[in-house]
Each structure stands twice: as C-alpha cells, then as structure tokens.
CSV table of C-alpha atoms in Angstrom, one decimal:
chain,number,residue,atom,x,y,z
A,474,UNK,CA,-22.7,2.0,26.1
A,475,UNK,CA,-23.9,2.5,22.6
A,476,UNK,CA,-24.7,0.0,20.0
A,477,UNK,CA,-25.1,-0.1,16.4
A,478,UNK,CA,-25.9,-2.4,13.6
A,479,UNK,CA,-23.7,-1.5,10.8
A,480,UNK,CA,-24.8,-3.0,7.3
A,481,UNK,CA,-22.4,-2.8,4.5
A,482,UNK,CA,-24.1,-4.3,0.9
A,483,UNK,CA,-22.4,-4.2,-2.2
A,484,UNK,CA,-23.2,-6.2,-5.4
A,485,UNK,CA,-23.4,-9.3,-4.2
A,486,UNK,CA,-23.6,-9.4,-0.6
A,487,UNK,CA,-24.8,-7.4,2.4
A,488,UNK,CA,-23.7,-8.2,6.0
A,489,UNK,CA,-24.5,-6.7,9.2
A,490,UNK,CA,-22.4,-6.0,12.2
A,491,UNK,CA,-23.3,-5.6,15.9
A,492,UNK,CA,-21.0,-2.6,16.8
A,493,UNK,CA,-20.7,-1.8,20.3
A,494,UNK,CA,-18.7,1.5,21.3
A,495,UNK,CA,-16.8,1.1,18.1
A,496,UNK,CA,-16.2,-2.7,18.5
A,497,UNK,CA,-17.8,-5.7,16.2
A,498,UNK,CA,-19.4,-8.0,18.6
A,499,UNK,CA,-21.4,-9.8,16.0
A,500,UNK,CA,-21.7,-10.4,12.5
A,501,UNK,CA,-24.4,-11.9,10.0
A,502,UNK,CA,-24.0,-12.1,6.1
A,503,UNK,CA,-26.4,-12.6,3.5
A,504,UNK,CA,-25.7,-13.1,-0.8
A,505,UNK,CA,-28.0,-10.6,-1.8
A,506,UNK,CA,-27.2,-7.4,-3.3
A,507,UNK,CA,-27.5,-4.6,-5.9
A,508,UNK,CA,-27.0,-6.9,-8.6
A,509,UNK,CA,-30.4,-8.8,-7.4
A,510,UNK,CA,-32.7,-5.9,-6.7
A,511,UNK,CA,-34.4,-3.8,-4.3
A,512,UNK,CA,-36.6,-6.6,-3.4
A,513,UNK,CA,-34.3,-9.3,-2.9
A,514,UNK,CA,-31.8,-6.8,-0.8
A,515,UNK,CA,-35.1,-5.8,1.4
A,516,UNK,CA,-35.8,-9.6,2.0
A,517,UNK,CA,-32.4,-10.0,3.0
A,518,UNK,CA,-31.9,-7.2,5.0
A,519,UNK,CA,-35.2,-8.9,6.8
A,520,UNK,CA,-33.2,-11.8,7.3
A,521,UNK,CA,-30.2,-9.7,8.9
A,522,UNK,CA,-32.2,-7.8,11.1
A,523,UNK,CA,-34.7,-10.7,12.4
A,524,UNK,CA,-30.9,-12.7,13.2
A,525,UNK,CA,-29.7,-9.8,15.1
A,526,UNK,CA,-33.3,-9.2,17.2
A,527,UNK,CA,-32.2,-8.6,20.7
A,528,UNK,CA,-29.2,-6.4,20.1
A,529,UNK,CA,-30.4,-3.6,21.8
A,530,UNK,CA,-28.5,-1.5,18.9
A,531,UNK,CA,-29.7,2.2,19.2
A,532,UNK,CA,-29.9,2.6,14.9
A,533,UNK,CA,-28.7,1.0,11.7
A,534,UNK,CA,-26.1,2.8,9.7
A,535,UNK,CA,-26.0,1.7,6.1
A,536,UNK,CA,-23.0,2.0,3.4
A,537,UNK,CA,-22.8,0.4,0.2
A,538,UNK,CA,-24.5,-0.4,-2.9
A,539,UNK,CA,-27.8,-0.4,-0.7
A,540,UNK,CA,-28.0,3.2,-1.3
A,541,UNK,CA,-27.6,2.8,-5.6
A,542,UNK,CA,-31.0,2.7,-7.6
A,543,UNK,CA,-30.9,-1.1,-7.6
A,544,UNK,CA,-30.7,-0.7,-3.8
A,545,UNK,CA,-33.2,-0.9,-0.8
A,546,UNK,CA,-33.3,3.3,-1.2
A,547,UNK,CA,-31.1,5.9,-3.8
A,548,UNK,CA,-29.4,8.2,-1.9
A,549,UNK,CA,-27.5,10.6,-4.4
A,550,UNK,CA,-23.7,10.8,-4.5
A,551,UNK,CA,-22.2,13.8,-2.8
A,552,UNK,CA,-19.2,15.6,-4.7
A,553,UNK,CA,-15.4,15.0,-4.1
A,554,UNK,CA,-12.9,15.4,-2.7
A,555,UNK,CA,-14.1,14.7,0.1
A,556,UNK,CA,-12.6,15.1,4.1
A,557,UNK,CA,-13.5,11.6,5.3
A,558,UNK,CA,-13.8,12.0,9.1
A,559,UNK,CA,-17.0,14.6,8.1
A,560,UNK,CA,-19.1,11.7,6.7
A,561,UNK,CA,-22.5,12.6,7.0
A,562,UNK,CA,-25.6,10.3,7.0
A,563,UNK,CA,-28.8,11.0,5.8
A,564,UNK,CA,-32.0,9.1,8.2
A,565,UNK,CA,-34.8,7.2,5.9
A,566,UNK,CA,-37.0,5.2,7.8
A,567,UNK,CA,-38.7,2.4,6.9
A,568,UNK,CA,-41.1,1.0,9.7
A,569,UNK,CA,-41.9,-2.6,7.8
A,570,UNK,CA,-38.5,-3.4,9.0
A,571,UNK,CA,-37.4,-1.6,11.8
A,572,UNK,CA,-38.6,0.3,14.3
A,573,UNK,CA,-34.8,1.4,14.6
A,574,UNK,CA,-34.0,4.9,13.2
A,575,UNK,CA,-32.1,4.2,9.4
A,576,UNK,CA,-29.0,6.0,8.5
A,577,UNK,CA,-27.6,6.3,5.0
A,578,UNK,CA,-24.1,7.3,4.5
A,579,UNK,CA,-23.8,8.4,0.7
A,580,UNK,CA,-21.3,7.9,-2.1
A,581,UNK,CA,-19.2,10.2,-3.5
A,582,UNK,CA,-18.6,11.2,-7.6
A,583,UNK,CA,-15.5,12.6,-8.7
A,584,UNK,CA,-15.5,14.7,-12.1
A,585,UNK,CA,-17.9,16.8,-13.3
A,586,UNK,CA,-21.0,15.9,-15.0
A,587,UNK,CA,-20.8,16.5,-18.9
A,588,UNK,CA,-17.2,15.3,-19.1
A,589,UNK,CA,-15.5,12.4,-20.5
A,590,UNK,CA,-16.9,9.5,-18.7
A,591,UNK,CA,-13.5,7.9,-18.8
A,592,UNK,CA,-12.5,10.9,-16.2
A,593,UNK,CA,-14.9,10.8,-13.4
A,594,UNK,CA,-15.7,7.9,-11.3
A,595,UNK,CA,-18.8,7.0,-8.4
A,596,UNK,CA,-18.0,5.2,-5.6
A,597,UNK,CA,-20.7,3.4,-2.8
A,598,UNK,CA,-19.1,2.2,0.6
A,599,UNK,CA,-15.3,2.5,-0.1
A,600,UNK,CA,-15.8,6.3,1.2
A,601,UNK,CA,-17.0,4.6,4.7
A,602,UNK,CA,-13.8,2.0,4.6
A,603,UNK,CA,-11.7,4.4,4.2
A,604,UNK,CA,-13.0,6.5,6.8
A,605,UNK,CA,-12.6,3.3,9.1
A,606,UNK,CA,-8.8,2.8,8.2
A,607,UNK,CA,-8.2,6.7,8.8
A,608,UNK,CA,-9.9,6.3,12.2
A,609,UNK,CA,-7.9,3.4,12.8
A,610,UNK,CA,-4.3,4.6,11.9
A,611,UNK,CA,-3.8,7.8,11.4
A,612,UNK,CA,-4.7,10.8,8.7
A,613,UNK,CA,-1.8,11.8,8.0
A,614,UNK,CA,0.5,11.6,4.4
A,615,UNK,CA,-0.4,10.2,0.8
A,616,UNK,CA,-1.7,6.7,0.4
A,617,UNK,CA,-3.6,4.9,-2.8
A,618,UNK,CA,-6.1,2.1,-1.3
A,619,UNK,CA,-6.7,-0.6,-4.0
A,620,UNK,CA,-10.3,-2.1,-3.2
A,621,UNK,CA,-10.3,-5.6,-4.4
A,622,UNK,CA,-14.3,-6.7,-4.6
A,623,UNK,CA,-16.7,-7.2,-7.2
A,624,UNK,CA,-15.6,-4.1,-8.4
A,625,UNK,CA,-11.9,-3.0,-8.2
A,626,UNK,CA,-11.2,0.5,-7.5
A,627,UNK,CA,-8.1,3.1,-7.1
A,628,UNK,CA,-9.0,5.2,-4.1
A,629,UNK,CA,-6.4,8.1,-3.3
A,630,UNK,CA,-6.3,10.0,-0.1
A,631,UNK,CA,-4.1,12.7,0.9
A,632,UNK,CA,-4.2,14.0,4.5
A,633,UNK,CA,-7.2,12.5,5.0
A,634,UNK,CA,-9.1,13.9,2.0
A,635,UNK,CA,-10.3,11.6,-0.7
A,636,UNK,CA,-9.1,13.4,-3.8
A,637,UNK,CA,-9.8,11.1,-6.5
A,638,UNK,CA,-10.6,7.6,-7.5
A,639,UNK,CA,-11.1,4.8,-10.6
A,640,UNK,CA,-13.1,1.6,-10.9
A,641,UNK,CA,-12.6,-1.3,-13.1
A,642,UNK,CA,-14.9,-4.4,-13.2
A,643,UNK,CA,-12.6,-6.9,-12.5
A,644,UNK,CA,-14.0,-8.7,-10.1
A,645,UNK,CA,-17.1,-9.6,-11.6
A,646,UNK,CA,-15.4,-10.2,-15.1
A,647,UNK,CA,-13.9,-12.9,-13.3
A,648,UNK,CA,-16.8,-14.4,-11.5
A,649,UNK,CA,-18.5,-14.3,-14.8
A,650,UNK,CA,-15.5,-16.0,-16.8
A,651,UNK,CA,-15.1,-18.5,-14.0
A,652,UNK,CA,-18.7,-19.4,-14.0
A,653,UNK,CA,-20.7,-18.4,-16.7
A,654,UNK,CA,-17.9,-19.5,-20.2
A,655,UNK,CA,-16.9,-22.7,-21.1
A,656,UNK,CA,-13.7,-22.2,-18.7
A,657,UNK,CA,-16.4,-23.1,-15.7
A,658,UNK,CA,-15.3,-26.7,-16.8
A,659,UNK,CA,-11.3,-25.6,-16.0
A,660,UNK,CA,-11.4,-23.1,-13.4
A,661,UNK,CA,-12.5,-24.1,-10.4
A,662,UNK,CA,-12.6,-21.1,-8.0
A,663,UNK,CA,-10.1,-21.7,-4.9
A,664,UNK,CA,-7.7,-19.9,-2.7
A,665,UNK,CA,-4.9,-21.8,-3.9
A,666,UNK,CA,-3.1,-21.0,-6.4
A,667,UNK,CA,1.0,-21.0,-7.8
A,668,UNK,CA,2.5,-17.5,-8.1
A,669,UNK,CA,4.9,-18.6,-10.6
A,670,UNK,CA,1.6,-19.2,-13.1
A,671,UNK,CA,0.5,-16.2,-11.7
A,672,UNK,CA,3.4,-14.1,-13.0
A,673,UNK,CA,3.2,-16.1,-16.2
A,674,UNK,CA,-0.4,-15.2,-16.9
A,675,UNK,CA,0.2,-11.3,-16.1
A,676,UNK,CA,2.9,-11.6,-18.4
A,677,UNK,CA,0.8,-13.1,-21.5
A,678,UNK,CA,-2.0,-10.8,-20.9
A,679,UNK,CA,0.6,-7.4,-21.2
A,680,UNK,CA,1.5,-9.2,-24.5
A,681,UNK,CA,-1.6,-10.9,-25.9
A,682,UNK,CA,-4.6,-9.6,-24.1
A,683,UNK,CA,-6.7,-11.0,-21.6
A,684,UNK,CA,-9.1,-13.2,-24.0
A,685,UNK,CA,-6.3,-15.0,-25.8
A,686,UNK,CA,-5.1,-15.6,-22.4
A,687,UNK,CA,-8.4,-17.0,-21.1
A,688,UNK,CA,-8.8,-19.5,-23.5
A,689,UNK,CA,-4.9,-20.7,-22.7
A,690,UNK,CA,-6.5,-22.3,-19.6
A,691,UNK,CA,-8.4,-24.8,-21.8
A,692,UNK,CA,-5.2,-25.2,-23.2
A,693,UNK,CA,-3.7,-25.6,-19.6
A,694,UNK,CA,-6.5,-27.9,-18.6
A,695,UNK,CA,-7.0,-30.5,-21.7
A,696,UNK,CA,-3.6,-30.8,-23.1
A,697,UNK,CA,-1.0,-29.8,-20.7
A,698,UNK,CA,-3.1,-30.9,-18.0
A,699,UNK,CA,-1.8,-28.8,-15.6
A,700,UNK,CA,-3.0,-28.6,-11.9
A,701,UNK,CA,-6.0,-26.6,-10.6
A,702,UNK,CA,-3.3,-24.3,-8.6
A,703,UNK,CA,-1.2,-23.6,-11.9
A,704,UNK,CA,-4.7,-22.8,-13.6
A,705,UNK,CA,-6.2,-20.5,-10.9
A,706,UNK,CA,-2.4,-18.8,-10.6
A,707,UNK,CA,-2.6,-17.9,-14.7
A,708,UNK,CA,-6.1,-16.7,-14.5
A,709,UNK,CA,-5.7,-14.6,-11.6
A,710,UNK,CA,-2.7,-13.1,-13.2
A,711,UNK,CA,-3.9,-12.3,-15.5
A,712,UNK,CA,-7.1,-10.5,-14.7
A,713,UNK,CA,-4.1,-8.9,-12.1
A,714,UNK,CA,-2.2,-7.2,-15.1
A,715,UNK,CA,-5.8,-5.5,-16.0
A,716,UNK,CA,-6.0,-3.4,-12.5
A,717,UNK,CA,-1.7,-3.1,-13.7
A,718,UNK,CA,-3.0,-0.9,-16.7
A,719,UNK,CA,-5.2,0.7,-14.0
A,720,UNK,CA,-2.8,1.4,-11.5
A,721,UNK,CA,-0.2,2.8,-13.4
A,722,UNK,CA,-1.5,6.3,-13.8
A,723,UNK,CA,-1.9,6.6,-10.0
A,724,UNK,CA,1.7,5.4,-9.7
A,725,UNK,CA,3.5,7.4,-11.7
A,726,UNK,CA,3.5,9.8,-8.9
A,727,UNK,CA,4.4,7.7,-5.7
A,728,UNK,CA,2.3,7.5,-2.9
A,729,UNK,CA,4.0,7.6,0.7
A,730,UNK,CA,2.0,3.9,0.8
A,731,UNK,CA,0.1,1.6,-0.8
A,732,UNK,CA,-2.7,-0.4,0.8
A,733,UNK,CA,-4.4,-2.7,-0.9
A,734,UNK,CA,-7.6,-4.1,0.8
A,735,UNK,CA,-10.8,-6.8,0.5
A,736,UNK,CA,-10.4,-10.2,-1.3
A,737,UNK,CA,-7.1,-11.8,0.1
A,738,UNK,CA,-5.7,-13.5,-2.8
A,739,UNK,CA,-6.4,-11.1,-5.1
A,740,UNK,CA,-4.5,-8.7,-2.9
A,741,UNK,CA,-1.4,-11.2,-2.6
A,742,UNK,CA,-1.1,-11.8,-6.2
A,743,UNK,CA,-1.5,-7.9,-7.2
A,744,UNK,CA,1.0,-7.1,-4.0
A,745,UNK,CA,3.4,-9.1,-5.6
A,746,UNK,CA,3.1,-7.8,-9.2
A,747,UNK,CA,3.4,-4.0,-8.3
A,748,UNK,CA,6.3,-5.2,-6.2
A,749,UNK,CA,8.4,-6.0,-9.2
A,750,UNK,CA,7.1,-3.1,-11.1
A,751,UNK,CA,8.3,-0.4,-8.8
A,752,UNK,CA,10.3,-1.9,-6.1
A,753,UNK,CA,10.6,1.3,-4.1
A,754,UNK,CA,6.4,1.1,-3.4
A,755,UNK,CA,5.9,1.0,0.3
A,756,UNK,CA,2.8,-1.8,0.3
A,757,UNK,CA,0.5,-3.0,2.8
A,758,UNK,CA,-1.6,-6.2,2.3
A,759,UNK,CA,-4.4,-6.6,4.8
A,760,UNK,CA,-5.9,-9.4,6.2
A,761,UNK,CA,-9.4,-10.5,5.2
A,762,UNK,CA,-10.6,-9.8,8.6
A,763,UNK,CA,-8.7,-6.6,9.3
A,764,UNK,CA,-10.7,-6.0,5.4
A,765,UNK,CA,-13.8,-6.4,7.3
A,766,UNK,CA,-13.1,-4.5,10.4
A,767,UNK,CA,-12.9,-0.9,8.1
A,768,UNK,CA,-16.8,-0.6,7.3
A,769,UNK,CA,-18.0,-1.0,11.2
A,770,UNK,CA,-14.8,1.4,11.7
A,771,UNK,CA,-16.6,4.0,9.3
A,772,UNK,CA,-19.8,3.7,10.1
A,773,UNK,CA,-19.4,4.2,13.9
A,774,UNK,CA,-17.3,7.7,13.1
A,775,UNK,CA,-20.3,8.4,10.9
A,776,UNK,CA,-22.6,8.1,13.7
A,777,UNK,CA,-20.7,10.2,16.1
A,778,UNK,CA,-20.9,13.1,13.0
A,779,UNK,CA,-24.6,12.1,12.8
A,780,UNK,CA,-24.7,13.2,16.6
A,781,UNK,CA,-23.5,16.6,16.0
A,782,UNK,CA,-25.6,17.7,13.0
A,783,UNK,CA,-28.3,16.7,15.7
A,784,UNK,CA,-26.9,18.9,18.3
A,785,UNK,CA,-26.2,21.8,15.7
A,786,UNK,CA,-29.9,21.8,14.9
C-alpha cells in the first residue's frame, strides 16, 4: 500500500489530498495561495500538513502555483509540447515542515522566449490535471480542455501530448469586479443564476464590450430591479463571451472533444454558449468533484515516473 499527500495550490487556494494507491481518501483545503506570498502559502501548507499528521503518506507531491516565484519554492517551467504520462518531479526538501521527502512537478511554457508575448503561454498545475484525466480515460484522439479557475486557460492535447495552450484572466477579473467596484453592492456571488440573462449578457458584451456591460447591472439592480439570478446570469455571460474570443482560434479546427473542467457554473454557462456557436462540438462538462479528482490523478502517475528515474539512477 502506498500513500501520498498530493497538494495542488493555485492563486488563491491550496488543498491537500490523502491519496492512497491512486485513490483520495482524504482532503483538507486552505485560501492561501500565490497571490498571498511565499509566507502565507508556507503557513498554510503548515496548517495542511499538521491536519493530515498520521497519514502515514510515504512523500508529498506538489503541482500548482506553489512552484511560481510568489510560491513556497520556483521550480522553472519545462518546454512544450509535452507527453503527459512522462511528468517528471523534481525533490526539494524542506525539514521545518516535513520530514516527508517533497516533490515538485513543474509547469510547462509554450513559445519561444523573444517572441510576441501574445504567442506563448506558461502554465502551473493544469499539466498535472491533465495528466490525471489522460490516466483516467484514455490518450487517445484530439481534445481542447477549457480550465475554468482563477485563471482560464485553452489547453490542447493530441494523443496524449500537450501541444499548446492560452490563458486569460477571467476568473479573477470577475472576483475583482464582483468584490472590489461599486457592482459589490449588485452582484452578489451565487451559484444561481438564469441562462436566459446569461445569453443576453454574452450577447451585449460581443456588441458593446464588457465594461459598458458591467455597469448595465447597476442598471439591472436600481432601476429595473431585476433578481439576484437575472444579475448573476448577465454578468457571467458576459465575462463567458471573453473566454468566446478566446476559444475561437482553438475552434476553428475541431477537436474530436471538448472538455471543459473546474468551477461548475462557469462550465455550464460557457458549455451552453459554444453549443450554439458550433453545434457539431462534441462537449463534456464535469462535475466539480470529478474537477477535483484530476490533480491526485496526476500527481500519483507522477510519482510512479518519479520511481523510475530512481531506478534508472
């Protein structure tokens, strides 16, 4: 029997999983992550690891934005594409935590250095849930992963090499609109929401852009006085037809599928757009917690390749 404690930590939150022969047993989160600093992802991590004392885990594999400079340790990306079943980790200690051996499983950049920053991309973690899906069903064909997070990113994968990728920031443009403008005072952040105002609102942002848009919900709220439901719809709609623009490059050749992946509404609402866009898309929403199962998925395959550059030595 082996056990591992797999840590995922991206900008916002880390959380660690009790993996035993592949399977999460247990699971402890913590809001902390790169956004808040080495410091306040080391006292976290602490946390995790004090919570999970007892495990009798045999290492801790990391993925994430713990390994970016405003993590607990920079690891450097490693180039793409990338064959995702030869993840390989890289062991950093630290004993003020752990007697437990560390593993680091690093990003990957796409594009060369010197070029048009609009044309590369970095990526921290998705290479590791994507690994995890591959283990899980199969290596085989063309699919595009959408990532929906903090970040949202355009992953593509074809026969189980990750060939390129794209990143746009709208998950945190929304946090930040939702809690940090004056719409904090009409956009109350909930899982329910009207698709009906969420076509709307993608539709108004194609035309009008997404900070006319925005300022419609005050509209929304103060005169129309519309419902929470028809607010939250418009605004994630419209921060939807952002990742659309995205997308569309990506989708102008057609993957054999479509997955998108991470924050459940978002995924509903963008799942639905594309839908009408190119009806011919074969897509796959998953569940939050089948979205949570793909990191422990990745990190245990990167442990088994961590066992055989061990045995090569």
């Amino acid at each position: 029997m082996v056990r591992l404690l797999a840590v995922d930590s991206g900008t916002t939150n880390t959380r660690l999983r009790l993996v035993e022969d592949g399977r999460v047993i247990q699971s402890f989160q913590a809001q902390a992550g790169a956004r808040d600093g080495p410091k306040a992802i080391a006292s976290a991590l602490s946390a995790l690891l004090h919570e999970a004392r007892g495990s009798r885990a045999q290492a801790v594999m990391f993925s994430g934005m713990i390994t970016s400079p405003t993590g607990l340790i920079e690891i450097p990306h490693v180039p793409g594409p990338l064959p995702l079943d030869r993840l390989r980790p890289l062991r950093h200690d630290f004993p003020n935590l752990s007697k437990l051996p560390f593993y680091f499983i690093p990003g990957v950049r796409m594009g060369e250095p010197g070029s048009s920053p609009a044309s590369g991309d970095i990526i921290r973690g998705e290479e590791t849930e994507l690994a995890g899906y591959l283990s899980l069903h199969g290596v085989s064909g063309r699919r595009l992963f959408v990532h929906l997070g903090s970040h949202h990113k355009a992953l593509q994968v074809t026969d189980g090499v990750l060939t390129g990728s794209s990143t746009a920031m709208t998950g945190e443009l929304f946090m930040a609109a939702a809690e940090h403008t004056l719409l904090s005072s009409s956009l109350q952040l909930t899982d329910a929401y009207d698709l009906d105002w969420a076509m709307e609102g993608a539709k108004a942002a194609e035309k009008e852009g997404l900070p006319r848009v925005l300022f419609a919900l005050r509209l929304m709220d103060i005169r129309e006085k519309l419902p929470m439901g028809a607010r939250m719809g418009w605004a994630l709609g419209a921060f939807a037809q952002q990742d659309i623009m995205m997308l569309t490059p990506w989708l102008q050749t057609l993957s054999d599928q479509v997955v998108l992946y991470g924050r459940e509404s978002f995924a509903q609402i963008l799942a639905f757009l594309l839908a009408q866009r190119w009806p011919s898309l074969d897509l796959t929403v998953l569940t939050q917690s089948e979205s949570d199962a793909l990191a422990p998925a990745g990190a245990w395959l990167a442990y088994q390749n961590r066992e055989e550059m061990d045995h090569d030595r």
